[in-house]
Amino acid sequence: PYEGESRIALLNRIMPSELLHQEFTSLMYVPIPDEVREIYMRLGRPTPLRRARGLEKLIGNGVKIYYKFEGALPGGSHKLNTAVPQVYYASKDGAKEVATETGAGQWGLAVSIAAALIGIKAVVFMTKSSYLSKRQRVMFMRTYGAMVYPSPSEVTKYGVEAVKANPNHPGSLGLAISEAIDYVLQGEGRRYIPGSVLEFVLMHQTVIGQEAINQIPEEPDLVVGCVGGGSNFAGLTYPFIGAKLRGEGFEKTRFLAVESKAAPKLTQGRYEYDFPDSGGLLPMIRMLTLGHNYVPPPSHAAGLRYHGAAPSLSLLVKEGVVETRAYTQEEALEAGVLFARSEGIIPAPESSHAIRAVIDEARRMPKGSVILFNLSGHGLLDPDAYEKVNAS
Amino acid sequence: PYEGESRIALLNRIMPSELLHQEFTSLMYVPIPDEVREIYMRLGRPTPLRRARGLEKLIGNGVKIYYKFEGALPGGSHKLNTAVPQVYYASKDGAKEVATETGAGQWGLAVSIAAALIGIKAVVFMTKSSYLSKRQRVMFMRTYGAMVYPSPSEVTKYGVEAVKANPNHPGSLGLAISEAIDYVLQGEGRRYIPGSVLEFVLMHQTVIGQEAINQIPEEPDLVVGCVGGGSNFAGLTYPFIGAKLRGEGFEKTRFLAVESKAAPKLTQGRYEYDFPDSGGLLPMIRMLTLGHNYVPPPSHAAGLRYHGAAPSLSLLVKEGVVETRAYTQEEALEAGVLFARSEGIIPAPESSHAIRAVIDEARRMPKGSVILFNLSGHGLLDPDAYEKVNAS
Amino acid sequence: MGISRPALGLYLTATYPSTKRFLETLDKISGLVDFLEIGIPTRNPKYDGPVIRMAHQGAELMGLNAVKVTDDYSKYGKVPVLMGYISDYVNSLNDVAKTASDVGAATVLFPDLIFDYPELIGRYIEVMRSNGLAPSFFISSKTPYRLIRSLSEQEPLFIYLGLYAATGIKLPIYIEQNVVTIRGVLGDAFLIVGFAVNSPDMVRSLIKAGADGVVVGSAFIQRMSDLNDALSFLKWLRGGLP
Amino acid sequence: MGISRPALGLYLTATYPSTKRFLETLDKISGLVDFLEIGIPTRNPKYDGPVIRMAHQGAELMGLNAVKVTDDYSKYGKVPVLMGYISDYVNSLNDVAKTASDVGAATVLFPDLIFDYPELIGRYIEVMRSNGLAPSFFISSKTPYRLIRSLSEQEPLFIYLGLYAATGIKLPIYIEQNVVTIRGVLGDAFLIVGFAVNSPDMVRSLIKAGADGVVVGSAFIQRMSDLNDALSFLKWLRGGLP
């Protein structure tokens, strides 16, 4: 689809250089810069690892449940873990602006926060349908000082063409990516930063698991996370999986990746080379994918609607190291309500998928078993999701 | 106004007994029950005490600023600190339901969470105008399993009469209190619990200051909080004020209570006996008050619209132990935006009043001075407040 | 002139329900009480519950005139005490003290002194002393320890702890716990407790908790329509003293 | 039959831009390189950047036929290596190995073997050995350490580290850091590095970081329209060897 210069060569012009290095580094551990570490601490890292005693009591068979609460971060999700270093590296490149796309707005919000803290400008292309329905997130991004454009916008040729072709174009994540990249190529001092799928994004998120491995008082039998592109799941599990594969413990630990039936790439996708963006501007990667033109049905868990899973996660699934499961939105939100009432926290619709799996698994595990899951976000910015559940 | 039996005697029939004891206890310290302590820990206590390095840099004169982040609790405010023990004591009385009033919904949300965790029902009478405009909070209360009535409602005689007198009655906090109390008197196994002003509420909130006094690495020169009824301010400051008045440190520490110009009882109120509720159902208390019939202008900081301040706080102000300051909504929200952009957290409009005072005070304090303030809540459930700021 | 330990006291509102009946009651209770509190009738008995409010409203005379219907209360109870709201006498403190002295009272207790007029505490003590009276202080369970300690250093005749929020109305307060705590703060000062006392068991447990004296008011006044009934009640209560 | 240390290698796509010119180039580079990589022309050179893609498209012959235009590559470079995508030969591995053997190559390097066909690693080694060839492996900076170690235990002719994501395209990657790390993992195995090598400084710093051999491809092919220019470039590069 992309007929211009090499997609790989294009990366040089759009992405922060340190991130490209990280994508291809041979280091087993990449140091966190002091500046990023300080912001992590100011924003609430380490995040809490808590025991879900209320949920345990509800299940009632003596299975122990721990969760890592990434919703404790400002913006309410794990997205800040990678937004902060990405914006930091962009600023180290001398960038005055970072541009990105966002669907439901969780990633755009995280970038807006990181950019405010680091002192550069955030420009967010938000799919128009979300821009119109998720007014709060738009408003909060602006409160943080971000420039938010509905996509298709009038500021890039891709946006203008899309509107010309269809004046009521609702926008798509692929188009928003193309617009963000085009925006970056249009001017000096701009960098494009991505929210998921790329390996450095997953690597930044492993701060979650690095902390959890030190916080959890016992070896889990099962570690669970939800999967959009894979970053929150990988963030929690990779440090455990790494240790297990290296023979450094966790021999009996299972890993379960939970996705939405609205985008079931892990359970129904093909393992092949595909584009990470629907526009095909970025280099192809080998992953479990439903195809970059896959159009998912509407879901409140907008963060799980992505068509593919990160390459390393896809490989781990293919190799059988990571198990998979898909749930419907209703199954997930039902579990979300149970969690809210037993633990006091309204989970993000995305995280509710993980909770559903935790409940289902816990019910058939023996007494004394230990589960750890990632509560990747809270649901305070997703009232529409729960409105529906209450009505039913 | 209340012509029935003694208002004091009525307390026996509406409030959890342990709370009445706490209101009149002679103990200097009241132990926290293990059950409450466990829930506190599960919900995130101790809350973080953080250094606001971004805000410090913005002010730039070497003043150090710490804040206690109560918005880290589920529901996003300090209200849970007293909702949990109050619901707990109601359940110890054998109550199956707790009823309360709520204005903007922060208190109602906290009660809904506490009731879900403790396993009894919450019934919330929410002023009708807020019920219609704060749909998210209503929805989240219901997600936690609470029954939410717009007040005036059809389930109490006070509600029915109010609607009869004015079919478009917008509701008032006083009416909502009367409805909640009437609801409790109508049936068995019900208890009424209040969100602020009463001394046991302030006492429960001192968990904030007890933690802060252990967390802060140096003696503050200034401690700041915002005041609605006084509970979050007292919660943070009383342990410090107590120590100071007992000669156990903090000799040079000043205390500043910040209110909204929409309800300036601390700076313009009279110190006299007045009713805590506009309906006059509860016993009179001596406080700084604008009169129980005071109608504040609309404000996004709905939590600061109360007509009076808790008796002990009023006395401390009268005695000059606590200084006072009032700000307009615009002055406060401007500071809120500065804080969001420098610290990454969108503050509740109420807390923004404290932030405004912190900024103004910091600017005229010498280098090395230390300020501590209470970030009593985050603003993720107050998008309407910031919408206005962005537009300007 | 101290009060004996342990002591039972009685509160009456002067000239309620009539001067005659008030004097008759005084007559009959001699020997049944160790001290006597005479309320000065007022239009605004702010800390009182329904029974004593009614007694203020129903008194035949108002103010100090009501108190003066006898010239020596010590005839009826070993240690008489006048009780009034200082809000009524802010500008005539000396008149009250002189009246108290004239009618043989040992002190004037103002329940609202330290709550509503803390700035008058010094003047109050001075006026008491200059009229040959001892000061006495009313506190609540929430009065700061340091204030209680400084009051007890004034060698008061007694310190009176109101057990509840208003006279005659019980609330689920652990009053014994409060008495124990306040006793610990007070040192040797004479501690009187009252409000809603209505059984010998209650008298017993309050004395056991550390009170030196216990006062009954509403529960007696409620029974005054049948004076004999009221007197037997008082005797029954007295059985609670150790 | 090992490669000398340190070594400079050259990559050419067989029969590009024509059979004649390809053979002429081979002739001229003898003595200038320590080893030779001959690319088997393919329709889908998936890891290659624009220059080598163009070389595959512009080759006169396709597949193994292109390789067979000479019967002994060792005449031109001390150690010849065939290079192809295993995706083209999944069902004819033995044909490739036999061809390699016939034309005097020491190994066949499949860059996509461990990424896209890890299940064929065992079979690949077997086929190499049974045709008298040594195995060789292509890895990336992200290949797991344990996999690298197990590959190096197979006594490969060499292990080839691709420095960038595609041939001929530089990215801001700290390639020396990656070479140092991989060197540490590899032990004694012969380490060849390549992709976008275009200056003697780069050759020097890669050898210094731990590489045993460095390959040039795109930068040479780009210059082949003027063969003399290309040859001087190669000599210039060689100046980077210590």
mmCIF file of N, CA, C and O in Angstrom, chain A residues 53-86:
data_model
loop_
_atom_site.group_PDB
_atom_site.id
_atom_site.type_symbol
_atom_site.label_atom_id
_atom_site.label_comp_id
_atom_site.label_asym_id
_atom_site.label_seq_id
_atom_site.Cartn_x
_atom_site.Cartn_y
_atom_site.Cartn_z
ATOM 1 N N ARG A 53 -9.163 -9.202 48.609
ATOM 2 C CA ARG A 53 -9.816 -10.057 49.601
ATOM 3 C C ARG A 53 -11.332 -10.108 49.432
ATOM 4 O O ARG A 53 -11.961 -11.124 49.734
ATOM 5 N N GLY A 54 -11.924 -9.009 48.974
ATOM 6 C CA GLY A 54 -13.369 -8.999 48.772
ATOM 7 C C GLY A 54 -13.764 -9.938 47.647
ATOM 8 O O GLY A 54 -14.731 -10.709 47.758
ATOM 9 N N LEU A 55 -13.021 -9.912 46.575
ATOM 10 C CA LEU A 55 -13.302 -10.800 45.446
ATOM 11 C C LEU A 55 -13.038 -12.251 45.848
ATOM 12 O O LEU A 55 -13.795 -13.153 45.490
ATOM 13 N N GLU A 56 -11.971 -12.463 46.604
ATOM 14 C CA GLU A 56 -11.674 -13.821 47.094
ATOM 15 C C GLU A 56 -12.849 -14.377 47.888
ATOM 16 O O GLU A 56 -13.250 -15.521 47.719
ATOM 17 N N LYS A 57 -13.391 -13.529 48.763
ATOM 18 C CA LYS A 57 -14.497 -13.967 49.616
ATOM 19 C C LYS A 57 -15.714 -14.318 48.756
ATOM 20 O O LYS A 57 -16.415 -15.293 49.000
ATOM 21 N N LEU A 58 -15.927 -13.505 47.724
ATOM 22 C CA LEU A 58 -17.053 -13.724 46.823
ATOM 23 C C LEU A 58 -16.920 -15.073 46.124
ATOM 24 O O LEU A 58 -17.903 -15.807 45.949
ATOM 25 N N ILE A 59 -15.711 -15.414 45.708
ATOM 26 C CA ILE A 59 -15.480 -16.685 45.023
ATOM 27 C C ILE A 59 -15.508 -17.812 46.059
ATOM 28 O O ILE A 59 -16.097 -18.873 45.825
ATOM 29 N N GLY A 60 -14.865 -17.550 47.177
ATOM 30 C CA GLY A 60 -15.114 -18.384 48.350
ATOM 31 C C GLY A 60 -14.495 -19.768 48.379
ATOM 32 O O GLY A 60 -14.928 -20.619 49.147
ATOM 33 N N ASN A 61 -13.512 -20.041 47.539
ATOM 34 C CA ASN A 61 -12.916 -21.376 47.585
ATOM 35 C C ASN A 61 -11.453 -21.350 48.024
ATOM 36 O O ASN A 61 -10.712 -22.295 47.779
ATOM 37 N N GLY A 62 -11.051 -20.232 48.643
ATOM 38 C CA GLY A 62 -9.697 -20.223 49.203
ATOM 39 C C GLY A 62 -8.591 -19.942 48.206
ATOM 40 O O GLY A 62 -7.421 -20.110 48.508
ATOM 41 N N VAL A 63 -8.957 -19.480 47.004
ATOM 42 C CA VAL A 63 -7.929 -19.063 46.044
ATOM 43 C C VAL A 63 -7.532 -17.625 46.378
ATOM 44 O O VAL A 63 -8.382 -16.801 46.696
ATOM 45 N N LYS A 64 -6.230 -17.341 46.353
ATOM 46 C CA LYS A 64 -5.748 -16.005 46.674
ATOM 47 C C LYS A 64 -5.549 -15.180 45.400
ATOM 48 O O LYS A 64 -4.980 -15.680 44.437
ATOM 49 N N ILE A 65 -6.005 -13.946 45.442
ATOM 50 C CA ILE A 65 -5.947 -13.100 44.249
ATOM 51 C C ILE A 65 -5.222 -11.790 44.560
ATOM 52 O O ILE A 65 -5.616 -11.058 45.466
ATOM 53 N N TYR A 66 -4.173 -11.530 43.814
ATOM 54 C CA TYR A 66 -3.465 -10.257 43.911
ATOM 55 C C TYR A 66 -3.681 -9.471 42.628
ATOM 56 O O TYR A 66 -3.846 -10.059 41.557
ATOM 57 N N TYR A 67 -3.664 -8.146 42.757
ATOM 58 C CA TYR A 67 -3.686 -7.370 41.515
ATOM 59 C C TYR A 67 -2.741 -6.189 41.596
ATOM 60 O O TYR A 67 -2.497 -5.636 42.668
ATOM 61 N N LYS A 68 -2.180 -5.883 40.453
ATOM 62 C CA LYS A 68 -1.310 -4.718 40.312
ATOM 63 C C LYS A 68 -2.196 -3.601 39.790
ATOM 64 O O LYS A 68 -2.856 -3.757 38.752
ATOM 65 N N PHE A 69 -2.226 -2.463 40.496
ATOM 66 C CA PHE A 69 -3.202 -1.418 40.160
ATOM 67 C C PHE A 69 -2.569 -0.266 39.381
ATOM 68 O O PHE A 69 -2.133 0.723 39.953
ATOM 69 N N GLU A 70 -2.567 -0.414 38.056
ATOM 70 C CA GLU A 70 -2.011 0.638 37.193
ATOM 71 C C GLU A 70 -2.955 1.827 37.051
ATOM 72 O O GLU A 70 -2.546 2.910 36.626
ATOM 73 N N GLY A 71 -4.223 1.622 37.411
ATOM 74 C CA GLY A 71 -5.177 2.726 37.372
ATOM 75 C C GLY A 71 -4.859 3.803 38.404
ATOM 76 O O GLY A 71 -5.434 4.880 38.370
ATOM 77 N N ALA A 72 -3.912 3.512 39.286
ATOM 78 C CA ALA A 72 -3.520 4.512 40.286
ATOM 79 C C ALA A 72 -2.742 5.670 39.663
ATOM 80 O O ALA A 72 -2.587 6.721 40.275
ATOM 81 N N LEU A 73 -2.262 5.483 38.452
ATOM 82 C CA LEU A 73 -1.530 6.567 37.787
ATOM 83 C C LEU A 73 -2.495 7.655 37.307
ATOM 84 O O LEU A 73 -3.644 7.366 37.007
ATOM 85 N N PRO A 74 -2.021 8.916 37.228
ATOM 86 C CA PRO A 74 -2.882 9.958 36.662
ATOM 87 C C PRO A 74 -3.317 9.564 35.249
ATOM 88 O O PRO A 74 -2.536 8.946 34.526
ATOM 89 N N GLY A 75 -4.531 9.915 34.903
ATOM 90 C CA GLY A 75 -5.058 9.493 33.617
ATOM 91 C C GLY A 75 -5.730 8.143 33.737
ATOM 92 O O GLY A 75 -6.507 7.743 32.879
ATOM 93 N N GLY A 76 -5.384 7.409 34.797
ATOM 94 C CA GLY A 76 -6.128 6.201 35.122
ATOM 95 C C GLY A 76 -5.740 4.950 34.372
ATOM 96 O O GLY A 76 -6.500 3.987 34.379
ATOM 97 N N SER A 77 -4.583 4.914 33.711
ATOM 98 C CA SER A 77 -4.184 3.683 33.043
ATOM 99 C C SER A 77 -2.676 3.544 32.997
ATOM 100 O O SER A 77 -1.949 4.490 33.302
ATOM 101 N N HIS A 78 -2.235 2.349 32.575
ATOM 102 C CA HIS A 78 -0.809 2.031 32.457
ATOM 103 C C HIS A 78 -0.130 2.822 31.354
ATOM 104 O O HIS A 78 1.095 2.787 31.248
ATOM 105 N N LYS A 79 -0.874 3.513 30.516
ATOM 106 C CA LYS A 79 -0.295 4.135 29.324
ATOM 107 C C LYS A 79 0.836 5.122 29.645
ATOM 108 O O LYS A 79 1.755 5.310 28.851
ATOM 109 N N LEU A 80 0.758 5.743 30.821
ATOM 110 C CA LEU A 80 1.811 6.701 31.187
ATOM 111 C C LEU A 80 3.201 6.068 31.264
ATOM 112 O O LEU A 80 4.201 6.762 31.073
ATOM 113 N N ASN A 81 3.247 4.769 31.572
ATOM 114 C CA ASN A 81 4.556 4.119 31.719
ATOM 115 C C ASN A 81 5.417 4.256 30.470
ATOM 116 O O ASN A 81 6.638 4.318 30.559
ATOM 117 N N THR A 82 4.788 4.258 29.324
ATOM 118 C CA THR A 82 5.554 4.423 28.085
ATOM 119 C C THR A 82 5.447 5.843 27.544
ATOM 120 O O THR A 82 6.359 6.324 26.873
ATOM 121 N N ALA A 83 4.367 6.547 27.871
ATOM 122 C CA ALA A 83 4.250 7.934 27.398
ATOM 123 C C ALA A 83 5.395 8.779 27.960
ATOM 124 O O ALA A 83 5.988 9.593 27.250
ATOM 125 N N VAL A 84 5.728 8.575 29.224
ATOM 126 C CA VAL A 84 6.773 9.391 29.843
ATOM 127 C C VAL A 84 8.131 9.189 29.160
ATOM 128 O O VAL A 84 8.741 10.151 28.697
ATOM 129 N N PRO A 85 8.639 7.950 29.067
ATOM 130 C CA PRO A 85 9.937 7.828 28.387
ATOM 131 C C PRO A 85 9.884 8.238 26.919
ATOM 132 O O PRO A 85 10.839 8.837 26.415
ATOM 133 N N GLN A 86 8.794 7.960 26.228
ATOM 134 C CA GLN A 86 8.740 8.323 24.813
ATOM 135 C C GLN A 86 8.810 9.844 24.634
ATOM 136 O O GLN A 86 9.548 10.343 23.783
#
